[in-house]
Short mmCIF file of C-alpha atoms in Angstrom, two decimals:
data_model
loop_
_atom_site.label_atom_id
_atom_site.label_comp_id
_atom_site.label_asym_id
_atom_site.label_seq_id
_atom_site.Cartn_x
_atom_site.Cartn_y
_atom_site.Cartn_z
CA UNK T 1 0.00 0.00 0.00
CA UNK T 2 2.83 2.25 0.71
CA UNK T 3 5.88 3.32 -2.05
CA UNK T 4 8.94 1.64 -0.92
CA UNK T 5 11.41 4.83 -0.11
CA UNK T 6 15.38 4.61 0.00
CA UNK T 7 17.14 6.23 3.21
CA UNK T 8 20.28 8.34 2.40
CA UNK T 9 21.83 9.91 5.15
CA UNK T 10 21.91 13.57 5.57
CA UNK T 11 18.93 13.67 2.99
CA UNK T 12 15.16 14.74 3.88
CA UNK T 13 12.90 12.27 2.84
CA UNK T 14 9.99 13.14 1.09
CA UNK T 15 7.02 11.72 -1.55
CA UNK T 16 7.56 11.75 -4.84
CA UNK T 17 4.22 14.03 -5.82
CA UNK T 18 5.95 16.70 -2.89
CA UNK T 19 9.35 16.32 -4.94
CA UNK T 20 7.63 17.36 -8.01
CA UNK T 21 5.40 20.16 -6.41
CA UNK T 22 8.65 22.26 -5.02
CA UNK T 23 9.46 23.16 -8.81
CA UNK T 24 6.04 24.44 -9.46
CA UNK T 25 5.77 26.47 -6.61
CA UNK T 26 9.38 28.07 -7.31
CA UNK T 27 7.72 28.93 -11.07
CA UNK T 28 4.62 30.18 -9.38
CA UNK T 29 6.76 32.26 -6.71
CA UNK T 30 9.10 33.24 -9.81
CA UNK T 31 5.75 34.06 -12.16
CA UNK T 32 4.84 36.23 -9.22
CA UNK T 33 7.49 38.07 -8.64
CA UNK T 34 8.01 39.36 -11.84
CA UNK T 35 3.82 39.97 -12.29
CA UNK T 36 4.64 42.43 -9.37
CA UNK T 37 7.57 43.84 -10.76
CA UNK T 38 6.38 47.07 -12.94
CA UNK T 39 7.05 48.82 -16.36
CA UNK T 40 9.36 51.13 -15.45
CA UNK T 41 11.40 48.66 -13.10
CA UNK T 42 11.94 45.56 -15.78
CA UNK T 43 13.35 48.82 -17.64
CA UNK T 44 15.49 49.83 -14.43
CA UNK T 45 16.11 46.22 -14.08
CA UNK T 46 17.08 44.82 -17.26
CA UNK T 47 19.93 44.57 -19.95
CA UNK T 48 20.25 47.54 -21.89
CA UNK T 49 18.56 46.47 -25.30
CA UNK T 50 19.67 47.81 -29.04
CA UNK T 51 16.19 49.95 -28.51
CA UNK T 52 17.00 51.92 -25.37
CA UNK T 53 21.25 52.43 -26.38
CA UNK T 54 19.93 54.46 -29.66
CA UNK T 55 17.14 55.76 -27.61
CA UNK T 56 20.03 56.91 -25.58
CA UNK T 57 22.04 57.59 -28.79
CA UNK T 58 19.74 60.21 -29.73
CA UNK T 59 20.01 62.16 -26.90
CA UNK T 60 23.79 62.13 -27.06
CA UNK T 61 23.09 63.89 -30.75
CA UNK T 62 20.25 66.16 -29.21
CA UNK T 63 23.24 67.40 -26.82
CA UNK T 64 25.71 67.77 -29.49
CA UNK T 65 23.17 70.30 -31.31
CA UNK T 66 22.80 71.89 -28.41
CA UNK T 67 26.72 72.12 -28.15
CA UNK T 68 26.69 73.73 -31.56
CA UNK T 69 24.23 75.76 -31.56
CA UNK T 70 25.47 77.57 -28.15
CA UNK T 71 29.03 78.06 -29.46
CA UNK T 72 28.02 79.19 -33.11
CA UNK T 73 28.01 82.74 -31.68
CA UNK T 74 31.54 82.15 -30.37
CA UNK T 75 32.56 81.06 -33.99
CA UNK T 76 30.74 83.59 -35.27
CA UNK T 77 31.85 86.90 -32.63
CA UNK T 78 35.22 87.45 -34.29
CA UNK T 79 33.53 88.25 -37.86
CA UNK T 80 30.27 89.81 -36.46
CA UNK T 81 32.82 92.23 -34.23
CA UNK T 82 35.13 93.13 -37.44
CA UNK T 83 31.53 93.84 -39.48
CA UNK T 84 29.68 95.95 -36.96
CA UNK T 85 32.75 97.36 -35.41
CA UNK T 86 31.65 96.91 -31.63
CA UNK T 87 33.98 96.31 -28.63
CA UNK T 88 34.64 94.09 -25.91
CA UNK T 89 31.67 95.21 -23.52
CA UNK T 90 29.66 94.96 -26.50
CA UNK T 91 30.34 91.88 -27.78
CA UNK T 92 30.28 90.05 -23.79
CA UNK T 93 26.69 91.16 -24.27
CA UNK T 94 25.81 89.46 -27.55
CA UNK T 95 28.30 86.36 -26.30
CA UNK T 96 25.82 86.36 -22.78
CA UNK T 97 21.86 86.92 -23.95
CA UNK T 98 21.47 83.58 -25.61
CA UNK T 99 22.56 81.94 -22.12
CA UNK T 100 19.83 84.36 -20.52
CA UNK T 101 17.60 82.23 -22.83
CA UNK T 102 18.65 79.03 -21.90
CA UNK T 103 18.20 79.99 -18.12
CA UNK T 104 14.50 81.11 -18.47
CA UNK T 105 13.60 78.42 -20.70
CA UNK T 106 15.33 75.58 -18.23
CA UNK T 107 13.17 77.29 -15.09
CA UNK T 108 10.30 77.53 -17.22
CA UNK T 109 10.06 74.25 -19.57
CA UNK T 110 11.56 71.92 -16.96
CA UNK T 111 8.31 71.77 -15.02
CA UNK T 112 6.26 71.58 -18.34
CA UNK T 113 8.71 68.44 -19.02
CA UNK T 114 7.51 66.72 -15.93
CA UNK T 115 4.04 67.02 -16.81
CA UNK T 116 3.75 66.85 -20.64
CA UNK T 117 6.59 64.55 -21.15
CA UNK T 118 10.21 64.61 -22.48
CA UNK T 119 9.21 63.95 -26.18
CA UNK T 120 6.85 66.71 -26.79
CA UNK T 121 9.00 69.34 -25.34
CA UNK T 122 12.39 68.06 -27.10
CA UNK T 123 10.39 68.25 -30.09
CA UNK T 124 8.95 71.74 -29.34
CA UNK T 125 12.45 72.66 -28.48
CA UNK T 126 13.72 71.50 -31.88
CA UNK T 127 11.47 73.65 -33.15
CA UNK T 128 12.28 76.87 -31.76
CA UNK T 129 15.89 76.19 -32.04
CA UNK T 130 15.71 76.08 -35.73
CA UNK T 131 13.94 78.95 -36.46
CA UNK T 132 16.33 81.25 -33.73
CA UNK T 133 19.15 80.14 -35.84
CA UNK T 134 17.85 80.69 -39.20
CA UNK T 135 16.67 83.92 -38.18
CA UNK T 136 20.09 85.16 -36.39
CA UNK T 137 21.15 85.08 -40.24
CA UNK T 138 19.03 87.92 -40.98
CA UNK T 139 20.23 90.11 -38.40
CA UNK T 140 21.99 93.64 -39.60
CA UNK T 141 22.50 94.63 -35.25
CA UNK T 142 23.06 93.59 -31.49
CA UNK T 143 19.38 94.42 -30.95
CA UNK T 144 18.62 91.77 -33.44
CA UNK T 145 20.37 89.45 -32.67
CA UNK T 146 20.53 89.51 -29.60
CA UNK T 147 16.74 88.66 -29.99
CA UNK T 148 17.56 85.60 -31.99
CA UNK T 149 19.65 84.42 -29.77
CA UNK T 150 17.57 84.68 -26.74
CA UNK T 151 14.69 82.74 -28.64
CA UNK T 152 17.16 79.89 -29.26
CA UNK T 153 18.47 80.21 -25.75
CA UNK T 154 14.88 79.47 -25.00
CA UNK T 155 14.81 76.55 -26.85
CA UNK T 156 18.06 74.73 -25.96
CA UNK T 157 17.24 75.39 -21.82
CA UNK T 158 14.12 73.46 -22.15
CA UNK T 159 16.05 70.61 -23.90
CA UNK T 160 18.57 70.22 -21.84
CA UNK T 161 16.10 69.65 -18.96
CA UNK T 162 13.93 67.25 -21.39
CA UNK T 163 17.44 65.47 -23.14
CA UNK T 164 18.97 64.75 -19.13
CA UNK T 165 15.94 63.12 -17.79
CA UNK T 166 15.10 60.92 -21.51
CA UNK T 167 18.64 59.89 -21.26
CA UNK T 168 18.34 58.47 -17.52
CA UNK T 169 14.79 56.79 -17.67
CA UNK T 170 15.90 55.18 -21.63
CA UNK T 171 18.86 53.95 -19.18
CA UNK T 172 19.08 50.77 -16.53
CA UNK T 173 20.21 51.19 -12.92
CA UNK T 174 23.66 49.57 -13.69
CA UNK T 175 24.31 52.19 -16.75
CA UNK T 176 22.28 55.00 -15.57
CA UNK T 177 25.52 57.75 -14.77
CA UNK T 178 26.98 56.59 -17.87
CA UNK T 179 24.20 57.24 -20.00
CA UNK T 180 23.82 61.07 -18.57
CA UNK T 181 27.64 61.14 -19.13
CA UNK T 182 27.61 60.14 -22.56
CA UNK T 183 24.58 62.41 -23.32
CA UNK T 184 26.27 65.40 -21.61
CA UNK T 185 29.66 64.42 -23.52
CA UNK T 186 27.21 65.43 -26.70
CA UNK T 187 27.46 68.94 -26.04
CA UNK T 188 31.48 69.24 -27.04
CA UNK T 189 31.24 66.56 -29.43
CA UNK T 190 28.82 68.55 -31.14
CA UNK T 191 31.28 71.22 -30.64
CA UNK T 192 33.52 69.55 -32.08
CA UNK T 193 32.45 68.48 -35.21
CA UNK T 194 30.68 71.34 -35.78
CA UNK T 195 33.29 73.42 -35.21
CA UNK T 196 35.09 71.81 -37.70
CA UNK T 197 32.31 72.46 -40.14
CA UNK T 198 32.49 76.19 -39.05
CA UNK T 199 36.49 76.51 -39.36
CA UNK T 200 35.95 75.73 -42.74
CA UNK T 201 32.35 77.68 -43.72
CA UNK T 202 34.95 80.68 -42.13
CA UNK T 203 37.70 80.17 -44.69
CA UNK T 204 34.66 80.77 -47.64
CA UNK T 205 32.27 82.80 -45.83
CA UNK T 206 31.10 85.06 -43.76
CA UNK T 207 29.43 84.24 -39.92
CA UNK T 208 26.01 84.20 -41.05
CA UNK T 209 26.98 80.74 -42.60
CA UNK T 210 27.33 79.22 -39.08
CA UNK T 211 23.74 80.08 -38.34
CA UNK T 212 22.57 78.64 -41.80
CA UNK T 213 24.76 75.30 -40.89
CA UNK T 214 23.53 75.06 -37.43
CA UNK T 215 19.45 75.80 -37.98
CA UNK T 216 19.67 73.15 -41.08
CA UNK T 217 20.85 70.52 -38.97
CA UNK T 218 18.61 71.43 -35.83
CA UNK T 219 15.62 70.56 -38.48
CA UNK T 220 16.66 67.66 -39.70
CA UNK T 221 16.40 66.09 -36.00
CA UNK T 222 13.13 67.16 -36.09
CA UNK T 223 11.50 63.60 -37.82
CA UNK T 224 14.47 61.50 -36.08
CA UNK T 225 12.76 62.31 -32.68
CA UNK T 226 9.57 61.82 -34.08
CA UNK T 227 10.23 58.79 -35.29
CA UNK T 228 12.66 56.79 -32.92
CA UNK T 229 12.74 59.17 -29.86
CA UNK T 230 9.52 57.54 -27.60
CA UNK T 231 8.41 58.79 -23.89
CA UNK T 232 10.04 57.32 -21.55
CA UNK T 233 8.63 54.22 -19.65
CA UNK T 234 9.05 55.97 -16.60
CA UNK T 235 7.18 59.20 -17.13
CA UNK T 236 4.21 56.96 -18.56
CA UNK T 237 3.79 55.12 -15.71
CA UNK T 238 4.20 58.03 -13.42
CA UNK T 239 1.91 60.86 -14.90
CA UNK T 240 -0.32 58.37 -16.57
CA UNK T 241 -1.83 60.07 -19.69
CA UNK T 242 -4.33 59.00 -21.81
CA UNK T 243 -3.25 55.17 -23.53
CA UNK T 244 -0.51 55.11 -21.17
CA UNK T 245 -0.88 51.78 -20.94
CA UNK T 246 -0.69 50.85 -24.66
CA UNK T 247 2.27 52.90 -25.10
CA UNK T 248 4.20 51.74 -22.31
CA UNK T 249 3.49 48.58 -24.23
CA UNK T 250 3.91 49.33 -27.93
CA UNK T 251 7.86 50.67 -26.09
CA UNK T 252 8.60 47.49 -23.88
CA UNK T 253 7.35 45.78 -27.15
CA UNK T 254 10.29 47.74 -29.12
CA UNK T 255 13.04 47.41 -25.99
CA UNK T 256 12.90 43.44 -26.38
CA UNK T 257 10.55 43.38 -23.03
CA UNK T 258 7.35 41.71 -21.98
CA UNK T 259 4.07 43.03 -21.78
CA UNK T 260 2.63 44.82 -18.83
CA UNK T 261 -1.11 43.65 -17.78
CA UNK T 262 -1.16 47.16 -15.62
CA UNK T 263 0.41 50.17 -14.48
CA UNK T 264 1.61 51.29 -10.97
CA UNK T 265 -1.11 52.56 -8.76
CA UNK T 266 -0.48 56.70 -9.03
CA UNK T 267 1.32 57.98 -6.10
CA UNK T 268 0.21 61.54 -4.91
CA UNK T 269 3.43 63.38 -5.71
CA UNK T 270 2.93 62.80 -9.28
CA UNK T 271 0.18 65.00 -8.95
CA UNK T 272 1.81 68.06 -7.06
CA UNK T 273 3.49 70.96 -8.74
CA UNK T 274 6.73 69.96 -9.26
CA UNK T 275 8.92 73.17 -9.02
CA UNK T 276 7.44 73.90 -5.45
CA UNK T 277 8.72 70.15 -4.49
CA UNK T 278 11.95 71.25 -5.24
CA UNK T 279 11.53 73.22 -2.04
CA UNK T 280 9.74 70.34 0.17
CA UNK T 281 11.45 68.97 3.07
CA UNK T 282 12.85 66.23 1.43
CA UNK T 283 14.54 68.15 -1.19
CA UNK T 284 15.40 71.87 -0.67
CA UNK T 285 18.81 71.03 0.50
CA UNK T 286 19.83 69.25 -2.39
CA UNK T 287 18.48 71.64 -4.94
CA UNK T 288 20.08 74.28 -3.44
CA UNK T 289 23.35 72.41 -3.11
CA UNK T 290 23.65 71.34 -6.79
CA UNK T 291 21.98 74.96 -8.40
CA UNK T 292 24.93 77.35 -6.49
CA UNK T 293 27.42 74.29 -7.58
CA UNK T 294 26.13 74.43 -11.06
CA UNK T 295 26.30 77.97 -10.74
CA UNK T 296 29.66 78.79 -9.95
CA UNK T 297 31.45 75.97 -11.88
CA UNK T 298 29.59 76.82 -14.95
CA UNK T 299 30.57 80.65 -15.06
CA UNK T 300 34.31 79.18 -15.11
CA UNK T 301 33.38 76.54 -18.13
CA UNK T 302 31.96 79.62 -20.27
CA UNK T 303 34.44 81.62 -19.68
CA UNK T 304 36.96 78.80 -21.80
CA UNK T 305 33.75 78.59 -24.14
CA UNK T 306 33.11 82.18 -24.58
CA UNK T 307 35.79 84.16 -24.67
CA UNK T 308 38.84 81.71 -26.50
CA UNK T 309 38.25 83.03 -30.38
CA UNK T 310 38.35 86.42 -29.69
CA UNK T 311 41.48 85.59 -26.82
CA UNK T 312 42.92 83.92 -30.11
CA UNK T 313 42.29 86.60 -32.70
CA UNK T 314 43.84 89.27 -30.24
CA UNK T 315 47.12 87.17 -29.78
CA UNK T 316 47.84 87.96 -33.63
CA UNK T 317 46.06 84.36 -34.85
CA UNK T 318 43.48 83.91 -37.73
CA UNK T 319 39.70 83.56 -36.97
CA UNK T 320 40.29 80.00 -38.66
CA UNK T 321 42.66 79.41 -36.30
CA UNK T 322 40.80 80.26 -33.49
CA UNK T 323 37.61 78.43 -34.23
CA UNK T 324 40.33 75.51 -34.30
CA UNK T 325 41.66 76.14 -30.59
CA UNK T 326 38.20 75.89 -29.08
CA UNK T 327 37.27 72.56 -31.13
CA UNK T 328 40.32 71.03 -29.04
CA UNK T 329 38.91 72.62 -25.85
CA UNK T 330 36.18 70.52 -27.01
CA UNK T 331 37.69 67.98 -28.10
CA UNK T 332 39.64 67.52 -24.24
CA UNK T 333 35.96 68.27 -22.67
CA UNK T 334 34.64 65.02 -24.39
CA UNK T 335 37.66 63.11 -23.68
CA UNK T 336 37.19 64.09 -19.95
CA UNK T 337 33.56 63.89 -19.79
CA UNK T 338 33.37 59.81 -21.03
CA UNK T 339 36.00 59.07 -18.97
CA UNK T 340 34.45 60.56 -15.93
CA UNK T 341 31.14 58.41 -16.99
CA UNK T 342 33.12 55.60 -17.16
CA UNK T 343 34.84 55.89 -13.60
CA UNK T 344 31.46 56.84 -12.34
CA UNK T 345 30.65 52.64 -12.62
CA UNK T 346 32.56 52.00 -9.92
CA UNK T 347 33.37 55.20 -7.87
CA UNK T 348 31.35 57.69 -6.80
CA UNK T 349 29.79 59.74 -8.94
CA UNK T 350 30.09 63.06 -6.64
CA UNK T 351 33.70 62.12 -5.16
CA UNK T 352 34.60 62.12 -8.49
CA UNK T 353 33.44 65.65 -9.37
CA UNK T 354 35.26 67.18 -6.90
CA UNK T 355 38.06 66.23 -7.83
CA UNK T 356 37.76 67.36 -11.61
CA UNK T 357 36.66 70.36 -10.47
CA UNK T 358 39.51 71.59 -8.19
CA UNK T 359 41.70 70.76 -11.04
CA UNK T 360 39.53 72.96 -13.43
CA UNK T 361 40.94 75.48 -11.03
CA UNK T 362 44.51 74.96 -11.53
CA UNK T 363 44.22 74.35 -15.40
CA UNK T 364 41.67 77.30 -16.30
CA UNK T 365 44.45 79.24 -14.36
CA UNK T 366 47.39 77.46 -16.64
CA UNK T 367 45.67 78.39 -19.50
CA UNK T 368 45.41 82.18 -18.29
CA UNK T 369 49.07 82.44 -18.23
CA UNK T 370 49.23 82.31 -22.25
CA UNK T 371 51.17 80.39 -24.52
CA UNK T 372 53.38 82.15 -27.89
CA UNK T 373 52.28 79.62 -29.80
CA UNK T 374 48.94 78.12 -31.20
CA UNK T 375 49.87 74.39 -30.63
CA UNK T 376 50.59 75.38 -26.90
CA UNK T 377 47.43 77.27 -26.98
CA UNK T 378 45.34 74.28 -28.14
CA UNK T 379 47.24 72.02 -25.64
CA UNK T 380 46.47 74.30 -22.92
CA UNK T 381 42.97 74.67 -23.98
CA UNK T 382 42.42 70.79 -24.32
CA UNK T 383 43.37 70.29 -21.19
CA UNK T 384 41.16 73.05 -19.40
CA UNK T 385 38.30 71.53 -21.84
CA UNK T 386 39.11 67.78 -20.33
CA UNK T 387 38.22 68.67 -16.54
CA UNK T 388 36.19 71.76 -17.00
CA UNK T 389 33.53 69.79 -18.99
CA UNK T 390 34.17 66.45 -16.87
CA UNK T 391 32.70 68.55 -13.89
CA UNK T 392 29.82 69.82 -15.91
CA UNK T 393 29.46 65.79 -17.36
CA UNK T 394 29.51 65.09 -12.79
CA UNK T 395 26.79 67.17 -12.23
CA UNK T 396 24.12 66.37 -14.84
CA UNK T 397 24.94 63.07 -13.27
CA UNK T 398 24.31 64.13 -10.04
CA UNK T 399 21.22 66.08 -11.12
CA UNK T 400 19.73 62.50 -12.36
CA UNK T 401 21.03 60.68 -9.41
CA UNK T 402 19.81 63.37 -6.89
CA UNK T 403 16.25 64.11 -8.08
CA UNK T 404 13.45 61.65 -8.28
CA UNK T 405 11.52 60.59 -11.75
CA UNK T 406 8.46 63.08 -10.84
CA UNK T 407 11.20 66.42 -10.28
CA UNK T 408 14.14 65.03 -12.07
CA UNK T 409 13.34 67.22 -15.39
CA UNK T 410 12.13 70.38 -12.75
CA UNK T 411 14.95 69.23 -10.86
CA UNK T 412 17.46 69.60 -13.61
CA UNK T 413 16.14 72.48 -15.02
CA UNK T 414 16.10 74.45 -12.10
CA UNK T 415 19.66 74.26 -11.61
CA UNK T 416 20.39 74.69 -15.08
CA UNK T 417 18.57 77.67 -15.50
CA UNK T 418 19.31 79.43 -11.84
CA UNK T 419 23.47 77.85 -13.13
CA UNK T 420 22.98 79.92 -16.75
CA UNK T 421 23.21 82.94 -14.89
CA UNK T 422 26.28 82.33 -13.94
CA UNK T 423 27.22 82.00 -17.56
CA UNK T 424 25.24 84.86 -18.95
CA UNK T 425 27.05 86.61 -16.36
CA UNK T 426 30.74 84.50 -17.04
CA UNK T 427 31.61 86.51 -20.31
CA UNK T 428 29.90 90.16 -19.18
CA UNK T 429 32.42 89.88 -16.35
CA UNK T 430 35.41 88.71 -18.32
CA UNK T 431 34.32 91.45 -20.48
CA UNK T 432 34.37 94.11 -18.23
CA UNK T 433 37.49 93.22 -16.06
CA UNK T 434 39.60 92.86 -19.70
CA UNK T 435 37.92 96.61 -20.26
CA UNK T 436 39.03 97.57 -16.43
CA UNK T 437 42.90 96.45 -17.80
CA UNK T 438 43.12 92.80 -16.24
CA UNK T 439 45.56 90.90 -18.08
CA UNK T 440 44.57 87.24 -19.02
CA UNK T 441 45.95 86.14 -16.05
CA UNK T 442 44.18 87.55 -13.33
CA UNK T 443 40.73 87.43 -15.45
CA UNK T 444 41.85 83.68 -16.00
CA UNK T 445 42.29 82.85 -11.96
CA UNK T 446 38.98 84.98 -10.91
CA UNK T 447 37.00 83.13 -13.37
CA UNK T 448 38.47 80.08 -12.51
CA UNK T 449 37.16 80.65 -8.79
CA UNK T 450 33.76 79.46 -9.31
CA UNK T 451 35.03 75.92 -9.38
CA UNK T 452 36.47 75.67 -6.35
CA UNK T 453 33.05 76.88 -4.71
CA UNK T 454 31.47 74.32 -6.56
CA UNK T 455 33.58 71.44 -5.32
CA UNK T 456 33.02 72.83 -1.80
CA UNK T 457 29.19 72.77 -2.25
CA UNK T 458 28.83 69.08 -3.26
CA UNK T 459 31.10 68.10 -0.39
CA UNK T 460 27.96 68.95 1.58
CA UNK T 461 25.48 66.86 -0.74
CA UNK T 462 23.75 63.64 -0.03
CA UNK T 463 22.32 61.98 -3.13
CA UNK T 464 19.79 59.14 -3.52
CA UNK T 465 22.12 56.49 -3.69
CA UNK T 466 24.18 57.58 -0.70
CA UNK T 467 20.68 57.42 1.63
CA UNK T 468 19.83 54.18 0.07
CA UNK T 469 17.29 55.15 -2.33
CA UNK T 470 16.87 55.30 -5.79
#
């Protein structure tokens, strides 16, 4: 009546219908699990898929523009200075309004990113971008352009809010610094090549052909984010819109992932305004930590950015030739910026920012103490380029890691845009102390200040990861 069982020693004994049941129950537990587990976490979760790196890939281009566009007017100040005959004062204005822009429309947009979505306002932003460079072309003034360049200011402040937070909800937990860091190392890429582009349009023409190079290219990205640029999982499944469901799915569906039967139940801070949670409890401290850190360091990055053509032109060099210099500023600020987002997988992500930044100091000062010749200029200027923009590259990191998904656009856009005025304000003040006889030098080491304050805010930041969260 009974099944004859073997005894082995040091084995529990059990029926052979309870043998077979454990495996079932450790699918069902298994099958459970991951029916708990929700859209936006398998995307946390998982492997990066071909679908989310050129999600992420797109972004890094998005950033590149953006690294264009801001620095056509630095390709373009020596020949609009020659043309209109204006001076240094002048000219720090022209260099500064399109960074007033970009610090109203990073306040402003960022919020309307965290409740519209990242894809409608990168597209928007594409929009606007295109037509402020087109139009720069027509200008015959400061007054006018200056206008243009404030409208595309506008646009690129709202994109870099939209571009940081796409780039870190396309990402996984494992890659997330590293796919900020690669989208921030866009911006001198961009730089970079399109320098290039301008070095040469400069040989042949005159500066309006920047503008017509950088607003053609700003609308050809226009279908590419249409097209393969979705909304992130993450914002779906927190602000769930109308068919949020269905297109969380129709993207898992393109990422490689399963279907979800259901979203997240809403939490109630989706709902809040998120700008004023900047200022809760929970996060005042670190928003004002990383905006005066973002503020400082970046006056000292524009400064580099700004002012090296015209530094360049004045030493006795070609406009060519100084279009070339900053590409290799660039060129070191991309270098230092992906391998900053590579450290970042195993080290800290703030500890490492620090230290880039105190040695922006030093170099930004190097570079102030001039060189007779161009290669030493461009070596000098790569190297400022390589940590300078490695501590910008740190904190959009730390904006991503530091802000949650419902604030990480407001988050990110606030400190951008509070940070632009300290780089509206970077080559006004370089302008004026070079008008108030400064040599390079000292307007080199004063401008070089702000990145030492920034190092000495984050030492007094606690991100996410550091409490435990995420």
């Amino acid at each position: 009546m009974f099944a004859a069982r073997t005894l082995i020693p040091g084995r529990r004994v059990g029926t052979r219908a309870q043998s077979e049941a454990r495996p079932t129950r450790d699918r069902q537990r298994r099958r459970s699990r991951h029916m708990a587990t929700t859209p936006d976490q398998i995307v946390a979760r998982s492997t990066l898929t071909p679908y989310q790196i050129m999600a992420i890939g797109i972004t890094i281009c998005l950033n590149g523009l953006d690294g264009f566009d801001v620095l056509s007017i630095s390709f373009a100040a020596p020949g609009i200075a020659a043309e209109w005959g204006i001076n240094r004062a002048a000219l720090g204005f022209v260099l500064a309004v399109e960074l007033m822009g970009m610090a109203a429309g990073a306040i402003m947009l960022g919020g309307i990113t965290d409740k519209k979505g990242r894809r409608p306002m990168i597209l928007g932003c594409l929009v606007v971008m295109s037509a402020g460079m087109l139009l720069a072309t027509t200008a015959t003034g400061v007054t006018t352009l200056s206008i243009w360049r404030l409208l595309t200011g506008l646009g690129i402040g709202g994109m870099l809010a939209a571009t940081n937070a796409a780039a870190a909800e396309h990402s996984n937990d494992k890659n997330r610094n590293l796919a900020v860091s690669l989208m921030a190392i866009g911006y001198p890429i961009g730089a970079v090549l399109g320098g290039s582009v301008a070095a040469w349009l400069l040989q042949y023409y005159d500066w309006r052909a920047v503008f017509w190079f950088g607003g053609g290219v700003s609308l050809l990205f226009i279908p590419i984010v249409w097209f393969r640029l979705p909304e992130t999982v993450a914002f779906l499944c927190q602000r769930q819109p109308n068919n949020a469901l269905d297109r969380v799915n129709r993207t898992l569906e393109r990422m490689g992932h399963a279907k979800a039967d259901a979203l997240p139940p809403p939490r109630k801070e989706e709902f809040k305004g998120a700008t004023s949670d900047l200022f809760s409890p929970a996060l005042y401290r670190t928003t004002l930590i990383v905006t005066l850190a973002y503020f400082t360091h970046i006056a000292t990055f524009y400064f580099i950015l700004k002012w090296v053509p015209k530094i360049v032109v004045d030493m006795g060099f070609e406009a060519s030739s100084a279009a070339g210099v900053l590409v290799w500023a660039n060129v070191g600020g991309a270098i230092g910026g992906a391998v900053l987002g590579f450290l970042s997988r195993r080290y800290p992500v703030r500890l490492l920012t620090i230290a880039v930044l105190l040695i922006s100091f030093a170099m930004v000062s190097v570079f102030g103490s001039g060189q007779s010749t161009l290669t030493g200029l461009a070596l000098i200027a790569a190297t400022a380029g390589f940590f300078t923009n490695a501590g910008v590259v740190g904190l959009y990191a730390l904006f991503a890691e530091a802000f949650p998904t419902h604030v990480r656009a407001s988050g990110t856009g606030f400190a951008i845009g509070i940070g632009r005025g300290g780089a509206s304000l970077s080559p006004i003040i370089a302008g004026f102390l070079f008008e108030g006889g400064f040599g390079l030098q000292g307007v080199a080491i004063v401008m070089a200040s702000g990145a030492v304050i920034a190092a000495a805010a984050l030492a007094f930041l606690k991100t996410r990861s550091e409490h435990g969260t995420t």
